[in-house]
């Protein structure tokens, strides 16, 4: 007669003990992008507000006559890069030759400030990584990702004066 309650109590104790001594995994599970979107589908609508981040103060400016092509990792040391006075033609669509940086597949661009004198900021010609890339004044496009597969990462950074984006 006591066997059933004893077994139920044993099962309950084992369950509680298992929850108490459970140790979280030291690894973080990958989250698929579609899962993230579905999970946040009921989130409140985006509210436009002023940026709460601090843009870097570039120590100098490097005006380029042609885009810098990056195949590995390029760390700009928070230098301002642009394409020279008159490069921005408002909303005139440009191409790869108008970009400040051209990133080949798998390339990483980090710690750069894209100045106002540019038409096209960064063009990724395949999966790329952008870390702390800042845009002082977006002309036509800040970032163009031209990949057919793979994953690109954009972490940190920010953009100002992109009212039409």
mmCIF file of C-alpha atoms in Angstrom:
data_model
loop_
_atom_site.group_PDB
_atom_site.id
_atom_site.type_symbol
_atom_site.label_atom_id
_atom_site.label_comp_id
_atom_site.label_asym_id
_atom_site.label_seq_id
_atom_site.Cartn_x
_atom_site.Cartn_y
_atom_site.Cartn_z
ATOM 1 C CA UNK A 1 0.000 0.000 0.000
ATOM 2 C CA UNK A 2 2.875 2.348 0.637
ATOM 3 C CA UNK A 3 4.642 1.360 -2.562
ATOM 4 C CA UNK A 4 2.761 3.771 -4.868
ATOM 5 C CA UNK A 5 3.171 6.923 -2.696
ATOM 6 C CA UNK A 6 6.788 5.972 -1.999
ATOM 7 C CA UNK A 7 7.493 5.596 -5.719
ATOM 8 C CA UNK A 8 5.748 8.907 -6.465
ATOM 9 C CA UNK A 9 7.789 10.678 -3.776
ATOM 10 C CA UNK A 10 10.982 9.076 -5.069
ATOM 11 C CA UNK A 11 10.215 10.219 -8.628
ATOM 12 C CA UNK A 12 9.388 13.739 -7.409
ATOM 13 C CA UNK A 13 12.572 13.908 -5.329
ATOM 14 C CA UNK A 14 14.669 12.678 -8.248
ATOM 15 C CA UNK A 15 13.119 15.291 -10.539
ATOM 16 C CA UNK A 16 13.705 18.112 -8.059
ATOM 17 C CA UNK A 17 17.234 16.904 -7.337
ATOM 18 C CA UNK A 18 17.966 16.768 -11.054
ATOM 19 C CA UNK A 19 16.811 20.367 -11.448
ATOM 20 C CA UNK A 20 18.788 21.554 -8.451
ATOM 21 C CA UNK A 21 22.074 19.980 -9.471
ATOM 22 C CA UNK A 22 21.720 20.614 -13.200
ATOM 23 C CA UNK A 23 24.705 22.546 -14.467
ATOM 24 C CA UNK A 24 24.295 24.718 -17.551
ATOM 25 C CA UNK A 25 26.335 23.838 -20.596
ATOM 26 C CA UNK A 26 29.537 25.872 -20.983
ATOM 27 C CA UNK A 27 28.728 26.410 -24.668
ATOM 28 C CA UNK A 28 26.131 28.694 -26.185
ATOM 29 C CA UNK A 29 23.759 27.086 -28.636
ATOM 30 C CA UNK A 30 23.614 28.607 -32.110
ATOM 31 C CA UNK A 31 20.368 30.458 -32.853
ATOM 32 C CA UNK A 32 19.137 30.360 -36.419
ATOM 33 C CA UNK A 33 18.201 33.792 -37.812
ATOM 34 C CA UNK A 34 14.678 32.648 -38.758
ATOM 35 C CA UNK A 35 14.120 31.385 -35.212
ATOM 36 C CA UNK A 36 15.153 34.774 -33.832
ATOM 37 C CA UNK A 37 12.722 36.578 -36.136
ATOM 38 C CA UNK A 38 9.865 34.259 -35.225
ATOM 39 C CA UNK A 39 10.578 34.624 -31.524
ATOM 40 C CA UNK A 40 10.573 38.417 -31.720
ATOM 41 C CA UNK A 41 7.634 38.703 -34.131
ATOM 42 C CA UNK A 42 5.384 39.964 -31.327
ATOM 43 C CA UNK A 43 7.866 42.612 -30.196
ATOM 44 C CA UNK A 44 6.607 46.203 -30.130
ATOM 45 C CA UNK A 45 7.245 48.266 -33.275
ATOM 46 C CA UNK A 46 10.552 50.057 -33.686
ATOM 47 C CA UNK A 47 10.633 53.526 -32.160
ATOM 48 C CA UNK A 48 12.958 55.999 -33.879
ATOM 49 C CA UNK A 49 15.094 57.924 -31.407
ATOM 50 C CA UNK A 50 18.427 59.685 -31.196
ATOM 51 C CA UNK A 51 21.505 57.493 -31.051
ATOM 52 C CA UNK A 52 22.859 56.826 -27.592
ATOM 53 C CA UNK A 53 26.365 55.849 -28.676
ATOM 54 C CA UNK A 54 29.529 57.884 -28.979
ATOM 55 C CA UNK A 55 31.163 58.055 -32.394
ATOM 56 C CA UNK A 56 34.953 57.797 -32.403
ATOM 57 C CA UNK A 57 37.086 60.884 -33.039
ATOM 58 C CA UNK A 58 39.359 59.930 -35.943
ATOM 59 C CA UNK A 59 43.014 60.886 -35.430
ATOM 60 C CA UNK A 60 43.398 61.635 -39.153
ATOM 61 C CA UNK A 61 41.712 61.357 -42.564
ATOM 62 C CA UNK A 62 42.860 59.263 -45.500
ATOM 63 C CA UNK A 63 41.304 60.339 -48.829
ATOM 64 C CA UNK A 64 41.496 57.527 -51.362
ATOM 65 C CA UNK A 65 41.621 57.728 -55.160
ATOM 66 C CA UNK A 66 40.366 54.116 -55.435
ATOM 67 C CA UNK A 67 38.738 51.604 -53.087
ATOM 68 C CA UNK A 68 40.869 49.593 -50.680
ATOM 69 C CA UNK A 69 40.432 45.883 -51.445
ATOM 70 C CA UNK A 70 40.522 43.714 -48.322
ATOM 71 C CA UNK A 71 41.202 39.982 -48.558
ATOM 72 C CA UNK A 72 42.070 39.195 -44.920
ATOM 73 C CA UNK A 73 41.638 41.542 -41.952
ATOM 74 C CA UNK A 74 42.009 45.319 -42.184
ATOM 75 C CA UNK A 75 42.163 47.260 -38.893
ATOM 76 C CA UNK A 76 41.929 50.974 -39.618
ATOM 77 C CA UNK A 77 42.796 52.212 -36.118
ATOM 78 C CA UNK A 78 39.690 54.482 -36.188
ATOM 79 C CA UNK A 79 41.144 56.557 -39.044
ATOM 80 C CA UNK A 80 38.588 58.351 -41.234
ATOM 81 C CA UNK A 81 38.568 57.054 -44.828
ATOM 82 C CA UNK A 82 36.802 58.816 -47.687
ATOM 83 C CA UNK A 83 37.015 59.300 -51.460
ATOM 84 C CA UNK A 84 37.772 63.041 -51.483
ATOM 85 C CA UNK A 85 35.708 66.209 -51.848
ATOM 86 C CA UNK A 86 32.778 65.924 -54.239
ATOM 87 C CA UNK A 87 32.547 62.118 -54.089
ATOM 88 C CA UNK A 88 28.981 62.169 -52.768
ATOM 89 C CA UNK A 89 26.507 62.869 -55.560
ATOM 90 C CA UNK A 90 23.450 62.550 -53.291
ATOM 91 C CA UNK A 91 21.308 59.573 -54.384
ATOM 92 C CA UNK A 92 23.195 58.723 -57.578
ATOM 93 C CA UNK A 93 23.639 54.951 -57.586
ATOM 94 C CA UNK A 94 27.291 53.944 -57.668
ATOM 95 C CA UNK A 95 29.166 50.682 -58.078
ATOM 96 C CA UNK A 96 32.139 48.825 -56.673
ATOM 97 C CA UNK A 97 34.549 51.401 -58.096
ATOM 98 C CA UNK A 98 32.849 54.110 -55.987
ATOM 99 C CA UNK A 99 33.161 52.244 -52.676
ATOM 100 C CA UNK A 100 35.647 53.135 -49.963
ATOM 101 C CA UNK A 101 36.292 49.459 -49.142
ATOM 102 C CA UNK A 102 35.786 46.305 -51.238
ATOM 103 C CA UNK A 103 35.783 43.189 -49.070
ATOM 104 C CA UNK A 104 36.457 39.857 -50.730
ATOM 105 C CA UNK A 105 34.675 36.743 -49.477
ATOM 106 C CA UNK A 106 35.634 36.060 -45.844
ATOM 107 C CA UNK A 107 37.323 39.459 -45.301
ATOM 108 C CA UNK A 108 37.086 41.462 -42.074
ATOM 109 C CA UNK A 109 37.002 45.253 -41.760
ATOM 110 C CA UNK A 110 37.327 46.751 -38.295
ATOM 111 C CA UNK A 111 37.824 50.038 -36.480
ATOM 112 C CA UNK A 112 37.276 52.427 -39.379
ATOM 113 C CA UNK A 113 35.287 55.621 -39.814
ATOM 114 C CA UNK A 114 33.796 56.247 -43.249
ATOM 115 C CA UNK A 115 33.731 60.014 -43.773
ATOM 116 C CA UNK A 116 31.124 62.154 -45.523
ATOM 117 C CA UNK A 117 33.080 62.427 -48.783
ATOM 118 C CA UNK A 118 32.056 59.106 -50.315
ATOM 119 C CA UNK A 119 29.243 57.714 -52.436
ATOM 120 C CA UNK A 120 29.378 54.028 -51.537
ATOM 121 C CA UNK A 121 30.801 52.967 -48.185
ATOM 122 C CA UNK A 122 31.586 49.256 -47.933
ATOM 123 C CA UNK A 123 30.873 46.564 -50.533
ATOM 124 C CA UNK A 124 31.093 42.946 -49.390
ATOM 125 C CA UNK A 125 31.586 40.713 -52.432
ATOM 126 C CA UNK A 126 30.786 37.612 -50.367
ATOM 127 C CA UNK A 127 30.324 36.826 -46.675
ATOM 128 C CA UNK A 128 32.216 39.424 -44.629
ATOM 129 C CA UNK A 129 32.706 40.723 -41.091
ATOM 130 C CA UNK A 130 32.351 44.364 -40.094
ATOM 131 C CA UNK A 131 33.377 45.268 -36.550
ATOM 132 C CA UNK A 132 33.102 48.846 -35.279
ATOM 133 C CA UNK A 133 32.636 50.414 -38.702
ATOM 134 C CA UNK A 134 31.255 53.942 -38.386
ATOM 135 C CA UNK A 135 29.617 56.151 -41.029
ATOM 136 C CA UNK A 136 29.699 59.900 -40.334
ATOM 137 C CA UNK A 137 27.316 60.807 -43.160
ATOM 138 C CA UNK A 138 25.701 58.152 -45.352
ATOM 139 C CA UNK A 139 25.577 59.307 -48.963
ATOM 140 C CA UNK A 140 23.993 56.687 -51.262
ATOM 141 C CA UNK A 141 24.748 53.439 -49.414
ATOM 142 C CA UNK A 142 26.640 52.579 -46.248
ATOM 143 C CA UNK A 143 26.984 48.795 -46.611
ATOM 144 C CA UNK A 144 26.219 46.642 -49.643
ATOM 145 C CA UNK A 145 26.393 42.873 -49.122
ATOM 146 C CA UNK A 146 26.621 40.913 -52.375
ATOM 147 C CA UNK A 147 26.656 37.314 -51.217
ATOM 148 C CA UNK A 148 24.734 34.319 -52.472
ATOM 149 C CA UNK A 149 25.398 32.112 -49.449
ATOM 150 C CA UNK A 150 27.163 32.128 -46.106
ATOM 151 C CA UNK A 151 26.878 34.496 -43.172
ATOM 152 C CA UNK A 152 28.017 38.089 -42.753
ATOM 153 C CA UNK A 153 28.456 39.712 -39.344
ATOM 154 C CA UNK A 154 27.999 43.393 -38.549
ATOM 155 C CA UNK A 155 28.875 44.073 -34.926
ATOM 156 C CA UNK A 156 29.240 47.485 -33.326
ATOM 157 C CA UNK A 157 29.594 50.715 -35.266
ATOM 158 C CA UNK A 158 26.867 53.104 -36.333
ATOM 159 C CA UNK A 159 25.691 55.582 -38.942
ATOM 160 C CA UNK A 160 24.608 59.219 -38.923
ATOM 161 C CA UNK A 161 22.759 61.322 -41.488
ATOM 162 C CA UNK A 162 20.942 58.449 -43.150
ATOM 163 C CA UNK A 163 17.482 60.008 -43.157
ATOM 164 C CA UNK A 164 16.342 58.249 -46.345
ATOM 165 C CA UNK A 165 17.442 54.780 -45.231
#
